[in-house]
Amino acid sequence: MSFYDAFLTLAYPQVCSLCGDSVESRIYGCVCRNCWNSTRVFTSDEVVCWKCGVPSREGVRRKEAETIRCRRCDWQQFEVARACGVYEGALRESALLLKRQPNLSAHLLNLLVEVASRFPLNQATRIVPVPLHPEREGERGFNQAVLISKAIAPVLGLMVDEQSLVRIGRSHRYRAGLDAKGRRDTVEQAFSVRFPQLIEGENILLVDDVFTTGATVSSCAEVLLSGGARAVYVLTIARPAW
């Protein structure tokens, strides 16, 4: 722990939002080191569905990583989707906090950059955040996907394109009880490409906070590909373990 962190911890103690212990360093955000360590974070050796990134139940690594498919994501339009880990513990708390406060912890930023630097996401040539409806963004005051995009862009050496992809329809505010088809229906024809000349031939790194069923990012990917993008890769903070 640095002297600065030690001083902040003593002067302005931060309580872990999961266990109630003290957060040892500001780099961890709202969660302590122990809770981060107990959260399932994906490594480069994780066995996942090559397309959607869901953890495999096989439990062993195969050399033919690209052959691993869950088949439930066949309908989705993106090339591949990757997350930092499972939507639980520290990742869940960090994602929820990011919906309320425009702050991205250094530890989470490092995880996002690490995932984006792995193949095939490292083939991306442009970052596009999933847009919020203007009314929703006005209520919240910011778009968390844009926040993530702008944080990782300088490290990855990529530009952030907030102009090309726009949301033209507003999805339901609460979608927690909807199944995959229900979520698809809420975002069908919700997005449009405004400047296709900017994305033509580009490998898009599509950024959002959480991958749930994949309906939102798939809908975005569909219009981006129709608009001329070469491929769409998805990066999120977390996803369910199913």
Tab-separated table of C-alpha atoms in Angstrom:
chain	number	residue	atom	x	y	z
A	1	MET	CA	0.000	0.000	0.000
A	2	SER	CA	1.340	3.449	-0.916
A	3	PHE	CA	1.673	6.244	1.619
A	4	TYR	CA	-1.134	8.088	-0.177
A	5	ASP	CA	-3.452	5.082	0.095
A	6	ALA	CA	-2.528	4.604	3.742
A	7	PHE	CA	-3.311	8.253	4.444
A	8	LEU	CA	-6.662	8.110	2.651
A	9	THR	CA	-7.586	4.884	4.441
A	10	LEU	CA	-6.945	6.513	7.828
A	11	ALA	CA	-8.431	9.914	7.003
A	12	TYR	CA	-11.391	8.763	4.897
A	13	PRO	CA	-11.997	5.071	5.578
A	14	GLN	CA	-13.865	3.234	2.826
A	15	VAL	CA	-16.080	0.342	3.882
A	16	CYS	CA	-16.254	-2.660	1.558
A	17	SER	CA	-19.758	-2.812	0.115
A	18	LEU	CA	-19.694	-6.610	0.317
A	19	CYS	CA	-18.193	-7.617	3.663
A	20	GLY	CA	-18.008	-4.369	5.621
A	21	ASP	CA	-14.259	-4.505	6.158
A	22	SER	CA	-11.989	-1.615	5.298
A	23	VAL	CA	-10.968	-1.176	1.647
A	24	GLU	CA	-7.172	-1.233	1.821
A	25	SER	CA	-6.499	0.809	-1.323
A	26	ARG	CA	-8.388	3.197	-3.555
A	27	ILE	CA	-7.375	1.115	-6.574
A	28	TYR	CA	-9.973	-1.515	-5.562
A	29	GLY	CA	-12.901	0.907	-5.645
A	30	CYS	CA	-15.810	-0.035	-3.378
A	31	VAL	CA	-14.625	-3.587	-2.582
A	32	CYS	CA	-11.728	-4.869	-0.464
A	33	ARG	CA	-8.860	-7.042	-1.670
A	34	ASN	CA	-10.244	-10.224	-0.084
A	35	CYS	CA	-13.596	-9.824	-1.816
A	36	TRP	CA	-11.826	-9.221	-5.117
A	37	ASN	CA	-9.783	-12.359	-4.580
A	38	SER	CA	-12.927	-14.400	-3.918
A	39	THR	CA	-14.627	-13.174	-7.118
A	40	ARG	CA	-14.299	-15.406	-10.167
A	41	VAL	CA	-12.174	-13.495	-12.659
A	42	PHE	CA	-11.467	-15.151	-16.006
A	43	THR	CA	-7.866	-15.849	-16.939
A	44	SER	CA	-6.427	-16.462	-20.384
A	45	ASP	CA	-6.595	-20.203	-19.607
A	46	GLU	CA	-10.319	-20.163	-18.812
A	47	VAL	CA	-12.357	-22.633	-20.866
A	48	VAL	CA	-15.241	-20.655	-22.347
A	49	CYS	CA	-17.578	-20.784	-25.294
A	50	TRP	CA	-15.481	-19.258	-28.050
A	51	LYS	CA	-18.327	-17.044	-29.216
A	52	CYS	CA	-20.200	-15.741	-26.162
A	53	GLY	CA	-17.601	-16.360	-23.441
A	54	VAL	CA	-19.802	-18.385	-21.091
A	55	PRO	CA	-17.645	-20.589	-18.822
A	56	SER	CA	-17.472	-24.196	-19.980
A	57	ARG	CA	-18.461	-27.002	-17.624
A	58	GLU	CA	-15.743	-29.220	-19.024
A	59	GLY	CA	-13.193	-27.869	-16.558
A	60	VAL	CA	-10.140	-28.580	-18.717
A	61	ARG	CA	-8.417	-26.477	-21.319
A	62	ARG	CA	-8.501	-27.621	-24.929
A	63	LYS	CA	-5.912	-26.648	-27.472
A	64	GLU	CA	-8.707	-26.136	-29.990
A	65	ALA	CA	-10.244	-23.193	-28.133
A	66	GLU	CA	-12.169	-21.983	-31.167
A	67	THR	CA	-14.080	-25.257	-31.382
A	68	ILE	CA	-15.744	-24.846	-27.977
A	69	ARG	CA	-19.346	-23.749	-28.479
A	70	CYS	CA	-22.302	-23.635	-26.091
A	71	ARG	CA	-24.665	-23.446	-29.143
A	72	ARG	CA	-27.079	-21.194	-27.203
A	73	CYS	CA	-25.436	-18.130	-28.717
A	74	ASP	CA	-25.645	-19.210	-32.362
A	75	TRP	CA	-28.271	-16.541	-33.074
A	76	GLN	CA	-26.129	-13.686	-31.792
A	77	GLN	CA	-24.559	-11.419	-34.400
A	78	PHE	CA	-21.187	-10.520	-32.855
A	79	GLU	CA	-17.926	-12.364	-33.524
A	80	VAL	CA	-16.976	-13.028	-29.916
A	81	ALA	CA	-17.855	-11.630	-26.477
A	82	ARG	CA	-15.560	-11.549	-23.470
A	83	ALA	CA	-16.000	-10.384	-19.882
A	84	CYS	CA	-13.613	-9.855	-16.981
A	85	GLY	CA	-15.409	-12.531	-14.997
A	86	VAL	CA	-18.657	-13.785	-13.516
A	87	TYR	CA	-21.374	-11.342	-12.452
A	88	GLU	CA	-20.854	-11.865	-8.746
A	89	GLY	CA	-18.995	-10.401	-5.794
A	90	ALA	CA	-16.628	-7.560	-6.582
A	91	LEU	CA	-17.459	-7.445	-10.294
A	92	ARG	CA	-21.188	-7.204	-9.605
A	93	GLU	CA	-20.695	-4.443	-7.016
A	94	SER	CA	-18.373	-2.532	-9.336
A	95	ALA	CA	-20.850	-2.748	-12.226
A	96	LEU	CA	-23.748	-1.623	-10.040
A	97	LEU	CA	-21.733	1.293	-8.641
A	98	LEU	CA	-20.821	2.364	-12.162
A	99	LYS	CA	-24.522	2.804	-12.933
A	100	ARG	CA	-24.746	5.318	-10.064
A	101	GLN	CA	-21.355	7.017	-10.050
A	102	PRO	CA	-19.046	7.805	-12.987
A	103	ASN	CA	-16.012	6.222	-11.343
A	104	LEU	CA	-13.994	3.284	-12.644
A	105	SER	CA	-11.500	1.785	-10.204
A	106	ALA	CA	-7.899	1.254	-11.304
A	107	HIS	CA	-8.161	-2.459	-10.579
A	108	LEU	CA	-11.236	-2.885	-12.781
A	109	LEU	CA	-9.612	-0.799	-15.509
A	110	ASN	CA	-6.593	-3.118	-15.459
A	111	LEU	CA	-8.857	-6.163	-15.784
A	112	LEU	CA	-10.735	-4.650	-18.732
A	113	VAL	CA	-7.519	-3.747	-20.530
A	114	GLU	CA	-6.139	-7.236	-19.937
A	115	VAL	CA	-9.221	-8.850	-21.497
A	116	ALA	CA	-9.251	-6.428	-24.420
A	117	SER	CA	-5.582	-7.190	-25.073
A	118	ARG	CA	-6.220	-10.912	-25.590
A	119	PHE	CA	-6.963	-12.506	-28.951
A	120	PRO	CA	-9.234	-11.915	-30.780
A	121	LEU	CA	-10.363	-8.673	-29.118
A	122	ASN	CA	-6.888	-7.289	-29.736
A	123	GLN	CA	-7.764	-7.201	-33.444
A	124	ALA	CA	-10.134	-4.272	-32.812
A	125	THR	CA	-9.465	-1.012	-34.640
A	126	ARG	CA	-12.182	1.203	-33.150
A	127	ILE	CA	-14.106	1.330	-29.854
A	128	VAL	CA	-17.871	1.863	-29.941
A	129	PRO	CA	-19.810	2.107	-26.646
A	130	VAL	CA	-23.367	0.785	-26.479
A	131	PRO	CA	-25.478	3.962	-26.479
A	132	LEU	CA	-28.143	4.809	-23.946
A	133	HIS	CA	-31.391	6.400	-25.018
A	134	PRO	CA	-30.942	10.201	-24.687
A	135	GLU	CA	-33.678	10.380	-22.053
A	136	ARG	CA	-32.061	7.643	-19.968
A	137	GLU	CA	-28.634	9.222	-20.274
A	138	GLY	CA	-30.120	12.566	-19.300
A	139	GLU	CA	-31.635	11.040	-16.155
A	140	ARG	CA	-28.385	9.293	-15.180
A	141	GLY	CA	-26.085	12.074	-16.261
A	142	PHE	CA	-23.633	9.795	-18.073
A	143	ASN	CA	-23.329	6.583	-20.052
A	144	GLN	CA	-21.284	3.948	-18.222
A	145	ALA	CA	-20.295	2.286	-21.511
A	146	VAL	CA	-18.759	5.553	-22.686
A	147	LEU	CA	-16.945	5.872	-19.369
A	148	ILE	CA	-15.397	2.423	-19.774
A	149	SER	CA	-14.532	3.112	-23.412
A	150	LYS	CA	-12.739	6.372	-22.666
A	151	ALA	CA	-10.803	4.768	-19.815
A	152	ILE	CA	-9.437	1.853	-21.852
A	153	ALA	CA	-8.910	3.706	-25.148
A	154	PRO	CA	-5.592	5.452	-24.296
A	155	VAL	CA	-4.082	2.205	-23.007
A	156	LEU	CA	-5.188	0.231	-26.069
A	157	GLY	CA	-4.242	3.004	-28.484
A	158	LEU	CA	-7.717	3.107	-30.041
A	159	MET	CA	-10.179	5.907	-30.676
A	160	VAL	CA	-13.662	6.017	-29.151
A	161	ASP	CA	-16.489	6.483	-31.637
A	162	GLU	CA	-19.592	7.839	-29.877
A	163	GLN	CA	-21.186	9.109	-33.071
A	164	SER	CA	-21.709	6.176	-35.416
A	165	LEU	CA	-24.027	3.992	-33.314
A	166	VAL	CA	-27.168	5.577	-31.878
A	167	ARG	CA	-30.166	4.319	-29.954
A	168	ILE	CA	-33.418	5.177	-31.692
A	169	GLY	CA	-35.782	3.225	-29.440
A	170	ARG	CA	-36.075	3.056	-25.695
A	171	SER	CA	-35.991	-0.416	-24.098
A	172	HIS	CA	-37.958	-1.276	-20.967
A	173	ARG	CA	-36.446	0.154	-17.807
A	174	TYR	CA	-36.756	-3.124	-15.927
A	175	ARG	CA	-35.913	-6.309	-17.836
A	176	ALA	CA	-34.724	-8.559	-14.999
A	177	GLY	CA	-37.678	-10.945	-15.299
A	178	LEU	CA	-37.493	-11.350	-19.070
A	179	ASP	CA	-36.081	-14.413	-20.797
A	180	ALA	CA	-33.694	-14.231	-23.755
A	181	LYS	CA	-36.498	-13.813	-26.293
A	182	GLY	CA	-38.162	-11.128	-24.183
A	183	ARG	CA	-34.923	-9.186	-23.965
A	184	ARG	CA	-34.397	-9.538	-27.719
A	185	ASP	CA	-37.848	-8.111	-28.338
A	186	THR	CA	-37.121	-5.039	-26.189
A	187	VAL	CA	-34.063	-4.064	-28.233
A	188	GLU	CA	-35.237	-5.118	-31.675
A	189	GLN	CA	-34.697	-2.207	-34.060
A	190	ALA	CA	-33.540	-0.076	-31.111
A	191	PHE	CA	-30.221	0.899	-32.713
A	192	SER	CA	-29.081	2.513	-35.920
A	193	VAL	CA	-25.789	3.426	-37.595
A	194	ARG	CA	-25.651	7.143	-38.297
A	195	PHE	CA	-22.243	7.417	-39.983
A	196	PRO	CA	-21.536	4.150	-41.837
A	197	GLN	CA	-18.493	5.678	-43.527
A	198	LEU	CA	-16.736	5.798	-40.147
A	199	ILE	CA	-17.134	2.093	-39.418
A	200	GLU	CA	-16.722	0.649	-42.902
A	201	GLY	CA	-14.101	-2.114	-42.817
A	202	GLU	CA	-13.411	-1.583	-39.110
A	203	ASN	CA	-13.082	-4.253	-36.411
A	204	ILE	CA	-15.333	-2.843	-33.712
A	205	LEU	CA	-14.742	-3.309	-29.987
A	206	LEU	CA	-18.314	-2.918	-28.704
A	207	VAL	CA	-18.271	-1.954	-25.023
A	208	ASP	CA	-21.020	-2.356	-22.415
A	209	ASP	CA	-21.103	-2.847	-18.668
A	210	VAL	CA	-22.779	-6.267	-18.305
A	211	PHE	CA	-23.504	-9.118	-20.721
A	212	THR	CA	-26.781	-10.743	-19.639
A	213	THR	CA	-28.442	-12.628	-22.509
A	214	GLY	CA	-26.482	-10.897	-25.268
A	215	ALA	CA	-29.621	-9.371	-26.773
A	216	THR	CA	-28.439	-5.756	-26.593
A	217	VAL	CA	-24.928	-6.281	-27.957
A	218	SER	CA	-26.252	-8.643	-30.641
A	219	SER	CA	-28.718	-6.002	-31.808
A	220	CYS	CA	-25.898	-3.439	-31.895
A	221	ALA	CA	-23.622	-5.852	-33.759
A	222	GLU	CA	-26.300	-6.540	-36.361
A	223	VAL	CA	-26.641	-2.896	-37.374
A	224	LEU	CA	-22.878	-2.298	-37.208
A	225	LEU	CA	-22.233	-5.213	-39.564
A	226	SER	CA	-25.041	-4.079	-41.854
A	227	GLY	CA	-23.433	-0.645	-41.815
A	228	GLY	CA	-20.166	-2.018	-43.145
A	229	ALA	CA	-18.124	-3.078	-40.112
A	230	ARG	CA	-15.842	-6.053	-40.759
A	231	ALA	CA	-16.296	-7.677	-37.322
A	232	VAL	CA	-17.733	-6.870	-33.898
A	233	TYR	CA	-16.057	-7.975	-30.666
A	234	VAL	CA	-17.815	-7.397	-27.333
A	235	LEU	CA	-16.161	-6.369	-24.051
A	236	THR	CA	-18.040	-6.179	-20.738
A	237	ILE	CA	-17.233	-6.071	-17.035
A	238	ALA	CA	-19.089	-9.271	-16.219
A	239	ARG	CA	-21.493	-11.954	-17.409
A	240	PRO	CA	-23.571	-14.724	-15.771
A	241	ALA	CA	-21.943	-18.123	-15.238
A	242	TRP	CA	-24.446	-19.868	-17.543
